[in-house]
Amino acid sequence: MNLAELNKVAEAMVAPGKGILAADESSGTIKKRFDAINVESTEENRRDYRELMFRATEAMSNHISGVILYDETLRQNAKDGTPLARVIEQAGAIPGIKVDAGAKPLPFSPGETVTEGLDGLRERLAEYYKLGARFAKWRAVIDIAPGIPSWNCINANAQALARYAALCQEAQIVPIVEPEVLMDGDHTIERCAEVTEWTLKEVFQQLFYARVALEGIVLKPNMIISGKKCPQQASVAQVAEETIKVLKRSVPSAVPGIAYLSGGQSDVDATAHLDAMNKLGGFPWKMTFSYGRALQAAPQKAWAGKQENVAAAQQAFAHRARMNGLASKGEWNKGLEG
Ligand code: 5MM
Protein backbone atom coordinates (compact mmCIF):
# COMPACT_ATOMS: atom_id res chain seq x y z
CA MET A 1 0.00 0.00 0.00
CA ASN A 2 1.24 3.46 -0.91
CA LEU A 3 -0.38 5.65 1.75
CA ALA A 4 0.92 8.92 0.30
CA GLU A 5 -0.87 8.13 -2.97
CA LEU A 6 -4.07 7.09 -1.18
CA ASN A 7 -3.96 10.30 0.81
CA LYS A 8 -3.50 12.34 -2.36
CA VAL A 9 -6.63 10.78 -3.89
CA ALA A 10 -8.61 11.25 -0.65
CA GLU A 11 -7.57 14.92 -0.49
CA ALA A 12 -8.57 15.41 -4.14
CA MET A 13 -11.99 13.89 -3.40
CA VAL A 14 -12.67 16.56 -0.79
CA ALA A 15 -10.91 19.49 -2.48
CA PRO A 16 -12.49 22.85 -1.52
CA GLY A 17 -15.35 23.80 -3.82
CA LYS A 18 -15.81 20.23 -5.01
CA GLY A 19 -17.69 17.15 -3.89
CA ILE A 20 -18.79 13.71 -5.00
CA LEU A 21 -21.67 12.71 -7.26
CA ALA A 22 -23.23 9.48 -5.97
CA ALA A 23 -24.53 7.90 -9.19
CA ASP A 24 -24.24 4.33 -7.93
CA GLU A 25 -27.92 3.46 -7.78
CA SER A 26 -28.27 -0.31 -8.04
CA SER A 27 -30.68 -1.69 -10.66
CA GLY A 28 -33.63 -1.69 -8.23
CA THR A 29 -33.05 1.88 -7.05
CA ILE A 30 -32.54 3.40 -10.51
CA LYS A 31 -35.74 1.67 -11.64
CA LYS A 32 -37.60 3.39 -8.79
CA ARG A 33 -36.11 6.77 -9.83
CA PHE A 34 -36.98 6.19 -13.49
CA ASP A 35 -40.50 5.00 -12.61
CA ALA A 36 -41.06 8.37 -10.95
CA ILE A 37 -40.33 10.16 -14.25
CA ASN A 38 -42.03 7.55 -16.44
CA VAL A 39 -38.84 6.30 -18.05
CA GLU A 40 -38.20 2.64 -18.69
CA SER A 41 -35.08 1.38 -16.91
CA THR A 42 -33.21 -0.08 -19.90
CA GLU A 43 -29.44 -0.34 -20.13
CA GLU A 44 -29.46 2.33 -22.84
CA ASN A 45 -31.61 4.77 -20.85
CA ARG A 46 -29.42 4.31 -17.77
CA ARG A 47 -26.35 4.98 -19.92
CA ASP A 48 -27.90 8.04 -21.61
CA TYR A 49 -29.00 9.54 -18.32
CA ARG A 50 -25.65 9.06 -16.63
CA GLU A 51 -23.72 10.20 -19.68
CA LEU A 52 -25.63 13.46 -19.75
CA MET A 53 -24.40 14.25 -16.25
CA PHE A 54 -20.81 13.21 -16.92
CA ARG A 55 -20.80 15.40 -20.03
CA ALA A 56 -21.99 18.49 -18.14
CA THR A 57 -18.40 19.65 -18.43
CA GLU A 58 -18.52 22.93 -16.53
CA ALA A 59 -20.12 21.28 -13.49
CA MET A 60 -17.95 18.19 -13.65
CA SER A 61 -14.68 20.10 -14.00
CA ASN A 62 -15.36 22.75 -11.39
CA HIS A 63 -17.57 21.19 -8.74
CA ILE A 64 -17.38 17.39 -8.94
CA SER A 65 -14.25 15.71 -7.61
CA GLY A 66 -15.38 12.13 -8.16
CA VAL A 67 -18.31 9.99 -9.25
CA ILE A 68 -19.45 6.80 -7.54
CA LEU A 69 -20.51 4.31 -10.20
CA TYR A 70 -22.45 1.08 -10.19
CA ASP A 71 -20.71 -1.98 -11.69
CA GLU A 72 -22.73 -1.71 -14.91
CA THR A 73 -21.74 1.92 -15.47
CA LEU A 74 -18.03 1.33 -14.95
CA ARG A 75 -18.19 -1.20 -17.80
CA GLN A 76 -20.35 0.94 -20.11
CA ASN A 77 -19.28 3.08 -23.05
CA ALA A 78 -20.70 6.46 -23.93
CA LYS A 79 -22.68 6.81 -27.17
CA ASP A 80 -19.48 7.59 -29.08
CA GLY A 81 -17.75 4.48 -27.71
CA THR A 82 -15.60 6.20 -25.05
CA PRO A 83 -15.73 4.32 -21.73
CA LEU A 84 -17.83 6.34 -19.28
CA ALA A 85 -14.99 6.19 -16.74
CA ARG A 86 -12.80 7.91 -19.34
CA VAL A 87 -15.45 10.62 -19.90
CA ILE A 88 -15.33 11.31 -16.16
CA GLU A 89 -11.53 11.46 -16.14
CA GLN A 90 -11.51 13.76 -19.17
CA ALA A 91 -13.67 16.18 -17.18
CA GLY A 92 -11.05 16.13 -14.42
CA ALA A 93 -12.98 13.95 -11.96
CA ILE A 94 -12.11 10.59 -10.42
CA PRO A 95 -14.15 7.45 -11.13
CA GLY A 96 -15.19 5.40 -8.09
CA ILE A 97 -17.17 2.21 -7.62
CA LYS A 98 -19.84 0.91 -5.23
CA VAL A 99 -18.65 -2.53 -4.11
CA ASP A 100 -21.19 -3.62 -1.50
CA ALA A 101 -23.89 -6.08 -2.39
CA GLY A 102 -26.61 -4.35 -0.40
CA ALA A 103 -28.13 -4.50 3.07
CA LYS A 104 -29.60 -7.92 3.96
CA PRO A 105 -31.72 -8.93 6.99
CA LEU A 106 -29.59 -9.55 10.07
CA PRO A 107 -30.48 -12.88 11.72
CA PHE A 108 -32.24 -12.66 15.09
CA SER A 109 -32.38 -8.84 14.80
CA PRO A 110 -35.85 -7.99 13.46
CA GLY A 111 -35.92 -4.80 11.41
CA GLU A 112 -32.13 -4.59 11.13
CA THR A 113 -29.73 -5.28 8.27
CA VAL A 114 -26.09 -6.01 7.65
CA THR A 115 -24.39 -5.02 4.42
CA GLU A 116 -22.94 -7.93 2.46
CA GLY A 117 -20.34 -8.20 -0.31
CA LEU A 118 -17.02 -9.21 1.27
CA ASP A 119 -16.74 -12.57 -0.53
CA GLY A 120 -14.48 -12.22 -3.57
CA LEU A 121 -13.97 -8.53 -2.88
CA ARG A 122 -10.17 -8.70 -3.18
CA GLU A 123 -10.48 -10.00 -6.76
CA ARG A 124 -13.21 -7.53 -7.67
CA LEU A 125 -11.15 -4.60 -6.38
CA ALA A 126 -8.18 -5.65 -8.52
CA GLU A 127 -10.43 -5.65 -11.57
CA TYR A 128 -12.06 -2.32 -10.68
CA TYR A 129 -8.62 -0.74 -10.35
CA LYS A 130 -7.78 -1.89 -13.88
CA LEU A 131 -11.07 -0.42 -15.10
CA GLY A 132 -10.05 2.96 -13.67
CA ALA A 133 -11.65 3.15 -10.21
CA ARG A 134 -9.48 4.94 -7.66
CA PHE A 135 -11.97 4.94 -4.81
CA ALA A 136 -14.79 2.68 -3.65
CA LYS A 137 -17.91 2.89 -1.53
CA TRP A 138 -19.65 0.59 0.96
CA ARG A 139 -22.85 1.66 2.66
CA ALA A 140 -23.97 0.28 6.01
CA VAL A 141 -27.54 1.04 7.03
CA ILE A 142 -28.58 1.68 10.64
CA ASP A 143 -32.27 2.21 11.26
CA ILE A 144 -33.74 3.98 14.28
CA ALA A 145 -37.03 2.65 15.68
CA PRO A 146 -38.28 1.55 19.09
CA GLY A 147 -35.70 -0.91 20.48
CA ILE A 148 -33.23 -0.54 17.60
CA PRO A 149 -30.45 -0.23 16.63
CA SER A 150 -28.91 -3.08 18.58
CA TRP A 151 -25.22 -3.47 19.35
CA ASN A 152 -25.31 -6.60 17.22
CA CYS A 153 -26.32 -4.55 14.16
CA ILE A 154 -23.85 -1.72 14.73
CA ASN A 155 -21.03 -4.14 15.47
CA ALA A 156 -21.70 -6.40 12.46
CA ASN A 157 -21.85 -3.41 10.12
CA ALA A 158 -18.77 -1.74 11.60
CA GLN A 159 -16.75 -4.95 11.21
CA ALA A 160 -17.81 -5.35 7.59
CA LEU A 161 -16.99 -1.70 6.84
CA ALA A 162 -13.54 -2.13 8.38
CA ARG A 163 -12.72 -5.29 6.43
CA TYR A 164 -13.91 -3.64 3.21
CA ALA A 165 -11.79 -0.55 3.93
CA ALA A 166 -8.67 -2.63 4.59
CA LEU A 167 -9.18 -4.61 1.36
CA CYS A 168 -9.56 -1.35 -0.57
CA GLN A 169 -6.34 0.10 0.79
CA GLU A 170 -4.52 -3.14 0.05
CA ALA A 171 -5.70 -2.73 -3.57
CA GLN A 172 -4.59 0.93 -3.63
CA ILE A 173 -8.18 2.18 -3.69
CA VAL A 174 -9.49 4.84 -1.29
CA PRO A 175 -12.47 3.50 0.68
CA ILE A 176 -15.45 5.75 1.27
CA VAL A 177 -16.72 4.52 4.63
CA GLU A 178 -20.47 5.11 4.74
CA PRO A 179 -22.36 4.25 7.91
CA GLU A 180 -25.80 5.73 7.25
CA VAL A 181 -28.13 6.29 10.18
CA LEU A 182 -31.46 6.63 8.41
CA MET A 183 -33.64 9.72 8.79
CA ASP A 184 -36.84 7.67 8.31
CA GLY A 185 -39.04 7.59 11.39
CA ASP A 186 -40.28 10.02 14.01
CA HIS A 187 -37.20 10.15 16.26
CA THR A 188 -35.83 13.43 17.58
CA ILE A 189 -32.56 15.06 16.57
CA GLU A 190 -31.19 14.06 19.99
CA ARG A 191 -31.84 10.38 19.25
CA CYS A 192 -30.16 10.74 15.84
CA ALA A 193 -27.14 12.30 17.60
CA GLU A 194 -26.97 9.50 20.16
CA VAL A 195 -27.16 6.68 17.57
CA THR A 196 -24.76 8.37 15.13
CA GLU A 197 -22.16 8.96 17.85
CA TRP A 198 -22.39 5.32 18.93
CA THR A 199 -22.15 4.11 15.33
CA LEU A 200 -19.17 6.30 14.41
CA LYS A 201 -17.27 5.30 17.55
CA GLU A 202 -17.76 1.59 16.78
CA VAL A 203 -16.76 2.14 13.14
CA PHE A 204 -13.50 3.91 14.04
CA GLN A 205 -12.69 1.25 16.63
CA GLN A 206 -13.10 -1.47 13.99
CA LEU A 207 -11.09 0.52 11.43
CA PHE A 208 -8.29 0.61 13.99
CA TYR A 209 -8.46 -3.14 14.61
CA ALA A 210 -8.42 -3.76 10.85
CA ARG A 211 -5.28 -1.57 10.50
CA VAL A 212 -6.89 0.89 8.16
CA ALA A 213 -4.85 4.07 7.68
CA LEU A 214 -7.23 6.93 8.38
CA GLU A 215 -5.25 9.33 6.16
CA GLY A 216 -6.40 7.21 3.22
CA ILE A 217 -10.17 7.14 3.72
CA VAL A 218 -13.12 9.47 3.22
CA LEU A 219 -15.99 9.27 5.71
CA LYS A 220 -19.54 9.53 4.34
CA PRO A 221 -21.89 9.98 7.29
CA ASN A 222 -25.43 11.22 7.71
CA MET A 223 -25.97 14.66 9.17
CA ILE A 224 -27.58 14.93 12.59
CA ILE A 225 -31.17 15.79 11.80
CA SER A 226 -34.67 15.12 13.13
CA GLY A 227 -36.44 12.01 11.84
CA LYS A 228 -38.53 12.79 8.77
CA LYS A 229 -41.78 12.26 10.69
CA CYS A 230 -40.69 13.96 13.91
CA PRO A 231 -43.12 16.80 14.69
CA GLN A 232 -40.22 18.92 15.98
CA GLN A 233 -37.95 19.66 13.00
CA ALA A 234 -34.54 21.08 13.89
CA SER A 235 -33.41 24.36 12.38
CA VAL A 236 -30.50 24.64 9.94
CA ALA A 237 -28.34 26.16 12.69
CA GLN A 238 -29.17 23.31 15.09
CA VAL A 239 -28.36 20.66 12.47
CA ALA A 240 -24.99 22.29 11.79
CA GLU A 241 -24.09 22.60 15.49
CA GLU A 242 -25.21 19.07 16.43
CA THR A 243 -23.49 17.47 13.45
CA ILE A 244 -20.16 19.15 14.17
CA LYS A 245 -20.48 18.29 17.87
CA VAL A 246 -21.04 14.57 17.19
CA LEU A 247 -18.30 14.36 14.58
CA LYS A 248 -15.78 16.11 16.83
CA ARG A 249 -16.53 13.51 19.49
CA SER A 250 -16.15 10.54 17.17
CA VAL A 251 -13.95 11.19 14.13
CA PRO A 252 -10.14 11.36 14.46
CA SER A 253 -8.52 14.38 12.86
CA ALA A 254 -6.29 12.15 10.70
CA VAL A 255 -9.29 11.62 8.40
CA PRO A 256 -8.81 14.02 5.46
CA GLY A 257 -12.44 14.68 4.74
CA ILE A 258 -16.08 14.15 5.38
CA ALA A 259 -18.48 13.91 2.42
CA TYR A 260 -22.08 13.80 3.62
CA LEU A 261 -24.91 11.78 2.16
CA SER A 262 -28.20 13.62 1.68
CA GLY A 263 -30.37 10.75 2.91
CA GLY A 264 -33.71 12.04 1.65
CA GLN A 265 -33.36 15.71 2.60
CA SER A 266 -34.65 18.17 -0.01
CA ASP A 267 -31.86 19.34 -2.29
CA VAL A 268 -31.87 22.90 -0.91
CA ASP A 269 -31.90 21.65 2.72
CA ALA A 270 -28.88 19.45 2.02
CA THR A 271 -27.05 22.46 0.58
CA ALA A 272 -28.10 24.79 3.42
CA HIS A 273 -26.93 22.33 6.09
CA LEU A 274 -23.53 21.80 4.46
CA ASP A 275 -23.09 25.53 4.03
CA ALA A 276 -24.01 26.26 7.67
CA MET A 277 -21.41 23.77 8.90
CA ASN A 278 -18.69 25.24 6.75
CA LYS A 279 -19.65 28.77 7.86
CA LEU A 280 -19.23 27.68 11.49
CA GLY A 281 -15.85 26.00 10.87
CA GLY A 282 -13.59 25.05 13.76
CA PHE A 283 -13.09 21.38 12.76
CA PRO A 284 -10.02 19.61 11.38
CA TRP A 285 -11.51 17.97 8.25
CA LYS A 286 -12.70 19.21 4.86
CA MET A 287 -16.49 18.97 4.75
CA THR A 288 -18.25 18.45 1.48
CA PHE A 289 -21.03 16.50 -0.24
CA SER A 290 -21.42 13.02 -1.67
CA TYR A 291 -25.04 13.40 -2.66
CA GLY A 292 -27.20 11.10 -4.72
CA ARG A 293 -30.76 12.32 -4.54
CA ALA A 294 -29.91 15.92 -3.59
CA LEU A 295 -27.85 16.30 -6.79
CA GLN A 296 -30.00 14.26 -9.12
CA ALA A 297 -33.64 14.96 -8.25
CA ALA A 298 -33.68 18.17 -10.34
CA PRO A 299 -31.89 16.84 -13.45
CA GLN A 300 -34.00 13.65 -13.44
CA LYS A 301 -37.18 15.72 -13.42
CA ALA A 302 -35.89 18.04 -16.14
CA TRP A 303 -34.74 15.16 -18.35
CA ALA A 304 -37.82 12.89 -18.16
CA GLY A 305 -36.15 10.53 -20.65
CA LYS A 306 -36.35 12.98 -23.60
CA GLN A 307 -33.40 13.83 -25.82
CA GLU A 308 -34.70 17.40 -26.27
CA ASN A 309 -34.44 17.92 -22.49
CA VAL A 310 -30.76 16.97 -22.17
CA ALA A 311 -29.51 20.57 -22.07
CA ALA A 312 -32.09 21.54 -19.42
CA ALA A 313 -31.17 18.49 -17.33
CA GLN A 314 -27.48 19.36 -17.59
CA GLN A 315 -28.27 22.88 -16.48
CA ALA A 316 -30.26 21.61 -13.50
CA PHE A 317 -27.39 19.32 -12.52
CA ALA A 318 -24.82 22.09 -13.00
CA HIS A 319 -26.84 24.40 -10.78
CA ARG A 320 -27.00 21.94 -7.88
CA ALA A 321 -23.33 21.07 -8.29
CA ARG A 322 -22.42 24.76 -8.18
CA MET A 323 -24.63 25.44 -5.14
CA ASN A 324 -23.09 22.53 -3.25
CA GLY A 325 -19.59 23.54 -4.36
CA LEU A 326 -20.24 26.94 -2.76
CA ALA A 327 -21.67 25.26 0.36
CA SER A 328 -18.48 23.21 0.70
CA LYS A 329 -16.70 26.54 1.21
CA GLY A 330 -19.45 28.15 3.32
CA GLU A 331 -20.15 30.63 0.50
CA TRP A 332 -23.73 29.70 -0.39
CA ASN A 333 -26.83 31.76 0.33
CA LYS A 334 -30.49 31.20 -0.49
CA GLY A 335 -30.55 34.14 -2.89
CA LEU A 336 -28.25 32.24 -5.25
CA GLU A 337 -30.92 29.56 -5.77
CA GLY A 338 -32.79 31.89 -8.14
C1 5MM B 1 -27.17 6.81 -5.13
O1 5MM B 1 -27.73 5.87 -4.20
C2 5MM B 1 -26.78 4.98 -3.62
C3 5MM B 1 -27.11 3.58 -3.92
O2 5MM B 1 -28.21 3.09 -3.28
P1 5MM B 1 -28.70 1.55 -3.49
O3 5MM B 1 -27.51 0.67 -3.28
O4 5MM B 1 -29.76 1.39 -2.46
O5 5MM B 1 -29.22 1.46 -4.89
C4 5MM B 1 -26.63 5.30 -2.12
O6 5MM B 1 -25.79 4.41 -1.45
C5 5MM B 1 -26.05 6.67 -2.03
O7 5MM B 1 -24.74 6.67 -2.55
C6 5MM B 1 -26.01 7.21 -0.60
O8 5MM B 1 -27.07 6.78 0.19
C7 5MM B 1 -26.07 8.72 -0.71
O9 5MM B 1 -27.17 9.07 -1.51
P2 5MM B 1 -28.21 10.13 -0.95
O10 5MM B 1 -29.33 10.10 -1.96
O11 5MM B 1 -28.61 9.66 0.42
O12 5MM B 1 -27.44 11.43 -0.93
Coordinates of C-alpha atoms and ligand atoms in Angstrom, one line a residue:
M1 CA 0.0 0.0 0.0
N2 CA 1.2 3.5 -0.9
L3 CA -0.4 5.6 1.7
A4 CA 0.9 8.9 0.3
E5 CA -0.9 8.1 -3.0
L6 CA -4.1 7.1 -1.2
N7 CA -4.0 10.3 0.8
K8 CA -3.5 12.3 -2.4
V9 CA -6.6 10.8 -3.9
A10 CA -8.6 11.2 -0.6
E11 CA -7.6 14.9 -0.5
A12 CA -8.6 15.4 -4.1
M13 CA -12.0 13.9 -3.4
V14 CA -12.7 16.6 -0.8
A15 CA -10.9 19.5 -2.5
P16 CA -12.5 22.8 -1.5
G17 CA -15.4 23.8 -3.8
K18 CA -15.8 20.2 -5.0
G19 CA -17.7 17.1 -3.9
I20 CA -18.8 13.7 -5.0
L21 CA -21.7 12.7 -7.3
A22 CA -23.2 9.5 -6.0
A23 CA -24.5 7.9 -9.2
D24 CA -24.2 4.3 -7.9
E25 CA -27.9 3.5 -7.8
S26 CA -28.3 -0.3 -8.0
S27 CA -30.7 -1.7 -10.7
G28 CA -33.6 -1.7 -8.2
T29 CA -33.1 1.9 -7.1
I30 CA -32.5 3.4 -10.5
K31 CA -35.7 1.7 -11.6
K32 CA -37.6 3.4 -8.8
R33 CA -36.1 6.8 -9.8
F34 CA -37.0 6.2 -13.5
D35 CA -40.5 5.0 -12.6
A36 CA -41.1 8.4 -10.9
I37 CA -40.3 10.2 -14.2
N38 CA -42.0 7.6 -16.4
V39 CA -38.8 6.3 -18.0
E40 CA -38.2 2.6 -18.7
S41 CA -35.1 1.4 -16.9
T42 CA -33.2 -0.1 -19.9
E43 CA -29.4 -0.3 -20.1
E44 CA -29.5 2.3 -22.8
N45 CA -31.6 4.8 -20.9
R46 CA -29.4 4.3 -17.8
R47 CA -26.4 5.0 -19.9
D48 CA -27.9 8.0 -21.6
Y49 CA -29.0 9.5 -18.3
R50 CA -25.6 9.1 -16.6
E51 CA -23.7 10.2 -19.7
L52 CA -25.6 13.5 -19.7
M53 CA -24.4 14.3 -16.2
F54 CA -20.8 13.2 -16.9
R55 CA -20.8 15.4 -20.0
A56 CA -22.0 18.5 -18.1
T57 CA -18.4 19.7 -18.4
E58 CA -18.5 22.9 -16.5
A59 CA -20.1 21.3 -13.5
M60 CA -17.9 18.2 -13.6
S61 CA -14.7 20.1 -14.0
N62 CA -15.4 22.7 -11.4
H63 CA -17.6 21.2 -8.7
I64 CA -17.4 17.4 -8.9
S65 CA -14.2 15.7 -7.6
G66 CA -15.4 12.1 -8.2
V67 CA -18.3 10.0 -9.3
I68 CA -19.5 6.8 -7.5
L69 CA -20.5 4.3 -10.2
Y70 CA -22.5 1.1 -10.2
D71 CA -20.7 -2.0 -11.7
E72 CA -22.7 -1.7 -14.9
T73 CA -21.7 1.9 -15.5
L74 CA -18.0 1.3 -15.0
R75 CA -18.2 -1.2 -17.8
Q76 CA -20.3 0.9 -20.1
N77 CA -19.3 3.1 -23.0
A78 CA -20.7 6.5 -23.9
K79 CA -22.7 6.8 -27.2
D80 CA -19.5 7.6 -29.1
G81 CA -17.7 4.5 -27.7
T82 CA -15.6 6.2 -25.0
P83 CA -15.7 4.3 -21.7
L84 CA -17.8 6.3 -19.3
A85 CA -15.0 6.2 -16.7
R86 CA -12.8 7.9 -19.3
V87 CA -15.5 10.6 -19.9
I88 CA -15.3 11.3 -16.2
E89 CA -11.5 11.5 -16.1
Q90 CA -11.5 13.8 -19.2
A91 CA -13.7 16.2 -17.2
G92 CA -11.1 16.1 -14.4
A93 CA -13.0 14.0 -12.0
I94 CA -12.1 10.6 -10.4
P95 CA -14.2 7.5 -11.1
G96 CA -15.2 5.4 -8.1
I97 CA -17.2 2.2 -7.6
K98 CA -19.8 0.9 -5.2
V99 CA -18.7 -2.5 -4.1
D100 CA -21.2 -3.6 -1.5
A101 CA -23.9 -6.1 -2.4
G102 CA -26.6 -4.3 -0.4
A103 CA -28.1 -4.5 3.1
K104 CA -29.6 -7.9 4.0
P105 CA -31.7 -8.9 7.0
L106 CA -29.6 -9.6 10.1
P107 CA -30.5 -12.9 11.7
F108 CA -32.2 -12.7 15.1
S109 CA -32.4 -8.8 14.8
P110 CA -35.8 -8.0 13.5
G111 CA -35.9 -4.8 11.4
E112 CA -32.1 -4.6 11.1
T113 CA -29.7 -5.3 8.3
V114 CA -26.1 -6.0 7.7
T115 CA -24.4 -5.0 4.4
E116 CA -22.9 -7.9 2.5
G117 CA -20.3 -8.2 -0.3
L118 CA -17.0 -9.2 1.3
D119 CA -16.7 -12.6 -0.5
G120 CA -14.5 -12.2 -3.6
L121 CA -14.0 -8.5 -2.9
R122 CA -10.2 -8.7 -3.2
E123 CA -10.5 -10.0 -6.8
R124 CA -13.2 -7.5 -7.7
L125 CA -11.2 -4.6 -6.4
A126 CA -8.2 -5.6 -8.5
E127 CA -10.4 -5.7 -11.6
Y128 CA -12.1 -2.3 -10.7
Y129 CA -8.6 -0.7 -10.3
K130 CA -7.8 -1.9 -13.9
L131 CA -11.1 -0.4 -15.1
G132 CA -10.0 3.0 -13.7
A133 CA -11.7 3.1 -10.2
R134 CA -9.5 4.9 -7.7
F135 CA -12.0 4.9 -4.8
A136 CA -14.8 2.7 -3.6
K137 CA -17.9 2.9 -1.5
W138 CA -19.6 0.6 1.0
R139 CA -22.8 1.7 2.7
A140 CA -24.0 0.3 6.0
V141 CA -27.5 1.0 7.0
I142 CA -28.6 1.7 10.6
D143 CA -32.3 2.2 11.3
I144 CA -33.7 4.0 14.3
A145 CA -37.0 2.6 15.7
P146 CA -38.3 1.5 19.1
G147 CA -35.7 -0.9 20.5
I148 CA -33.2 -0.5 17.6
P149 CA -30.5 -0.2 16.6
S150 CA -28.9 -3.1 18.6
W151 CA -25.2 -3.5 19.3
N152 CA -25.3 -6.6 17.2
C153 CA -26.3 -4.5 14.2
I154 CA -23.8 -1.7 14.7
N155 CA -21.0 -4.1 15.5
A156 CA -21.7 -6.4 12.5
N157 CA -21.9 -3.4 10.1
A158 CA -18.8 -1.7 11.6
Q159 CA -16.7 -4.9 11.2
A160 CA -17.8 -5.3 7.6
L161 CA -17.0 -1.7 6.8
A162 CA -13.5 -2.1 8.4
R163 CA -12.7 -5.3 6.4
Y164 CA -13.9 -3.6 3.2
A165 CA -11.8 -0.6 3.9
A166 CA -8.7 -2.6 4.6
L167 CA -9.2 -4.6 1.4
C168 CA -9.6 -1.4 -0.6
Q169 CA -6.3 0.1 0.8
E170 CA -4.5 -3.1 0.1
A171 CA -5.7 -2.7 -3.6
Q172 CA -4.6 0.9 -3.6
I173 CA -8.2 2.2 -3.7
V174 CA -9.5 4.8 -1.3
P175 CA -12.5 3.5 0.7
I176 CA -15.4 5.7 1.3
V177 CA -16.7 4.5 4.6
E178 CA -20.5 5.1 4.7
P179 CA -22.4 4.2 7.9
E180 CA -25.8 5.7 7.3
V181 CA -28.1 6.3 10.2
L182 CA -31.5 6.6 8.4
M183 CA -33.6 9.7 8.8
D184 CA -36.8 7.7 8.3
G185 CA -39.0 7.6 11.4
D186 CA -40.3 10.0 14.0
H187 CA -37.2 10.2 16.3
T188 CA -35.8 13.4 17.6
I189 CA -32.6 15.1 16.6
E190 CA -31.2 14.1 20.0
R191 CA -31.8 10.4 19.2
C192 CA -30.2 10.7 15.8
A193 CA -27.1 12.3 17.6
E194 CA -27.0 9.5 20.2
V195 CA -27.2 6.7 17.6
T196 CA -24.8 8.4 15.1
E197 CA -22.2 9.0 17.9
W198 CA -22.4 5.3 18.9
T199 CA -22.1 4.1 15.3
L200 CA -19.2 6.3 14.4
K201 CA -17.3 5.3 17.5
E202 CA -17.8 1.6 16.8
V203 CA -16.8 2.1 13.1
F204 CA -13.5 3.9 14.0
Q205 CA -12.7 1.3 16.6
Q206 CA -13.1 -1.5 14.0
L207 CA -11.1 0.5 11.4
F208 CA -8.3 0.6 14.0
Y209 CA -8.5 -3.1 14.6
A210 CA -8.4 -3.8 10.8
R211 CA -5.3 -1.6 10.5
V212 CA -6.9 0.9 8.2
A213 CA -4.8 4.1 7.7
L214 CA -7.2 6.9 8.4
E215 CA -5.2 9.3 6.2
G216 CA -6.4 7.2 3.2
I217 CA -10.2 7.1 3.7
V218 CA -13.1 9.5 3.2
L219 CA -16.0 9.3 5.7
K220 CA -19.5 9.5 4.3
P221 CA -21.9 10.0 7.3
N222 CA -25.4 11.2 7.7
M223 CA -26.0 14.7 9.2
I224 CA -27.6 14.9 12.6
I225 CA -31.2 15.8 11.8
S226 CA -34.7 15.1 13.1
G227 CA -36.4 12.0 11.8
K228 CA -38.5 12.8 8.8
K229 CA -41.8 12.3 10.7
C230 CA -40.7 14.0 13.9
P231 CA -43.1 16.8 14.7
Q232 CA -40.2 18.9 16.0
Q233 CA -38.0 19.7 13.0
A234 CA -34.5 21.1 13.9
S235 CA -33.4 24.4 12.4
V236 CA -30.5 24.6 9.9
A237 CA -28.3 26.2 12.7
Q238 CA -29.2 23.3 15.1
V239 CA -28.4 20.7 12.5
A240 CA -25.0 22.3 11.8
E241 CA -24.1 22.6 15.5
E242 CA -25.2 19.1 16.4
T243 CA -23.5 17.5 13.4
I244 CA -20.2 19.2 14.2
K245 CA -20.5 18.3 17.9
V246 CA -21.0 14.6 17.2
L247 CA -18.3 14.4 14.6
K248 CA -15.8 16.1 16.8
R249 CA -16.5 13.5 19.5
S250 CA -16.1 10.5 17.2
V251 CA -13.9 11.2 14.1
P252 CA -10.1 11.4 14.5
S253 CA -8.5 14.4 12.9
A254 CA -6.3 12.1 10.7
V255 CA -9.3 11.6 8.4
P256 CA -8.8 14.0 5.5
G257 CA -12.4 14.7 4.7
I258 CA -16.1 14.1 5.4
A259 CA -18.5 13.9 2.4
Y260 CA -22.1 13.8 3.6
L261 CA -24.9 11.8 2.2
S262 CA -28.2 13.6 1.7
G263 CA -30.4 10.7 2.9
G264 CA -33.7 12.0 1.7
Q265 CA -33.4 15.7 2.6
S266 CA -34.6 18.2 0.0
D267 CA -31.9 19.3 -2.3
V268 CA -31.9 22.9 -0.9
D269 CA -31.9 21.6 2.7
A270 CA -28.9 19.4 2.0
T271 CA -27.1 22.5 0.6
A272 CA -28.1 24.8 3.4
H273 CA -26.9 22.3 6.1
L274 CA -23.5 21.8 4.5
D275 CA -23.1 25.5 4.0
A276 CA -24.0 26.3 7.7
M277 CA -21.4 23.8 8.9
N278 CA -18.7 25.2 6.7
K279 CA -19.6 28.8 7.9
L280 CA -19.2 27.7 11.5
G281 CA -15.8 26.0 10.9
G282 CA -13.6 25.0 13.8
F283 CA -13.1 21.4 12.8
P284 CA -10.0 19.6 11.4
W285 CA -11.5 18.0 8.2
K286 CA -12.7 19.2 4.9
M287 CA -16.5 19.0 4.8
T288 CA -18.3 18.4 1.5
F289 CA -21.0 16.5 -0.2
S290 CA -21.4 13.0 -1.7
Y291 CA -25.0 13.4 -2.7
G292 CA -27.2 11.1 -4.7
R293 CA -30.8 12.3 -4.5
A294 CA -29.9 15.9 -3.6
L295 CA -27.8 16.3 -6.8
Q296 CA -30.0 14.3 -9.1
A297 CA -33.6 15.0 -8.3
A298 CA -33.7 18.2 -10.3
P299 CA -31.9 16.8 -13.4
Q300 CA -34.0 13.7 -13.4
K301 CA -37.2 15.7 -13.4
A302 CA -35.9 18.0 -16.1
W303 CA -34.7 15.2 -18.4
A304 CA -37.8 12.9 -18.2
G305 CA -36.2 10.5 -20.7
K306 CA -36.3 13.0 -23.6
Q307 CA -33.4 13.8 -25.8
E308 CA -34.7 17.4 -26.3
N309 CA -34.4 17.9 -22.5
V310 CA -30.8 17.0 -22.2
A311 CA -29.5 20.6 -22.1
A312 CA -32.1 21.5 -19.4
A313 CA -31.2 18.5 -17.3
Q314 CA -27.5 19.4 -17.6
Q315 CA -28.3 22.9 -16.5
A316 CA -30.3 21.6 -13.5
F317 CA -27.4 19.3 -12.5
A318 CA -24.8 22.1 -13.0
H319 CA -26.8 24.4 -10.8
R320 CA -27.0 21.9 -7.9
A321 CA -23.3 21.1 -8.3
R322 CA -22.4 24.8 -8.2
M323 CA -24.6 25.4 -5.1
N324 CA -23.1 22.5 -3.3
G325 CA -19.6 23.5 -4.4
L326 CA -20.2 26.9 -2.8
A327 CA -21.7 25.3 0.4
S328 CA -18.5 23.2 0.7
K329 CA -16.7 26.5 1.2
G330 CA -19.5 28.2 3.3
E331 CA -20.1 30.6 0.5
W332 CA -23.7 29.7 -0.4
N333 CA -26.8 31.8 0.3
K334 CA -30.5 31.2 -0.5
G335 CA -30.6 34.1 -2.9
L336 CA -28.2 32.2 -5.2
E337 CA -30.9 29.6 -5.8
G338 CA -32.8 31.9 -8.1
Ligands
5MM1 C1 -27.2 6.8 -5.1 O1 -27.7 5.9 -4.2 C2 -26.8 5.0 -3.6 C3 -27.1 3.6 -3.9 O2 -28.2 3.1 -3.3 P1 -28.7 1.6 -3.5 O3 -27.5 0.7 -3.3 O4 -29.8 1.4 -2.5 O5 -29.2 1.5 -4.9 C4 -26.6 5.3 -2.1 O6 -25.8 4.4 -1.4 C5 -26.1 6.7 -2.0 O7 -24.7 6.7 -2.5 C6 -26.0 7.2 -0.6 O8 -27.1 6.8 0.2 C7 -26.1 8.7 -0.7 O9 -27.2 9.1 -1.5 P2 -28.2 10.1 -0.9 O10 -29.3 10.1 -2.0 O11 -28.6 9.7 0.4 O12 -27.4 11.4 -0.9

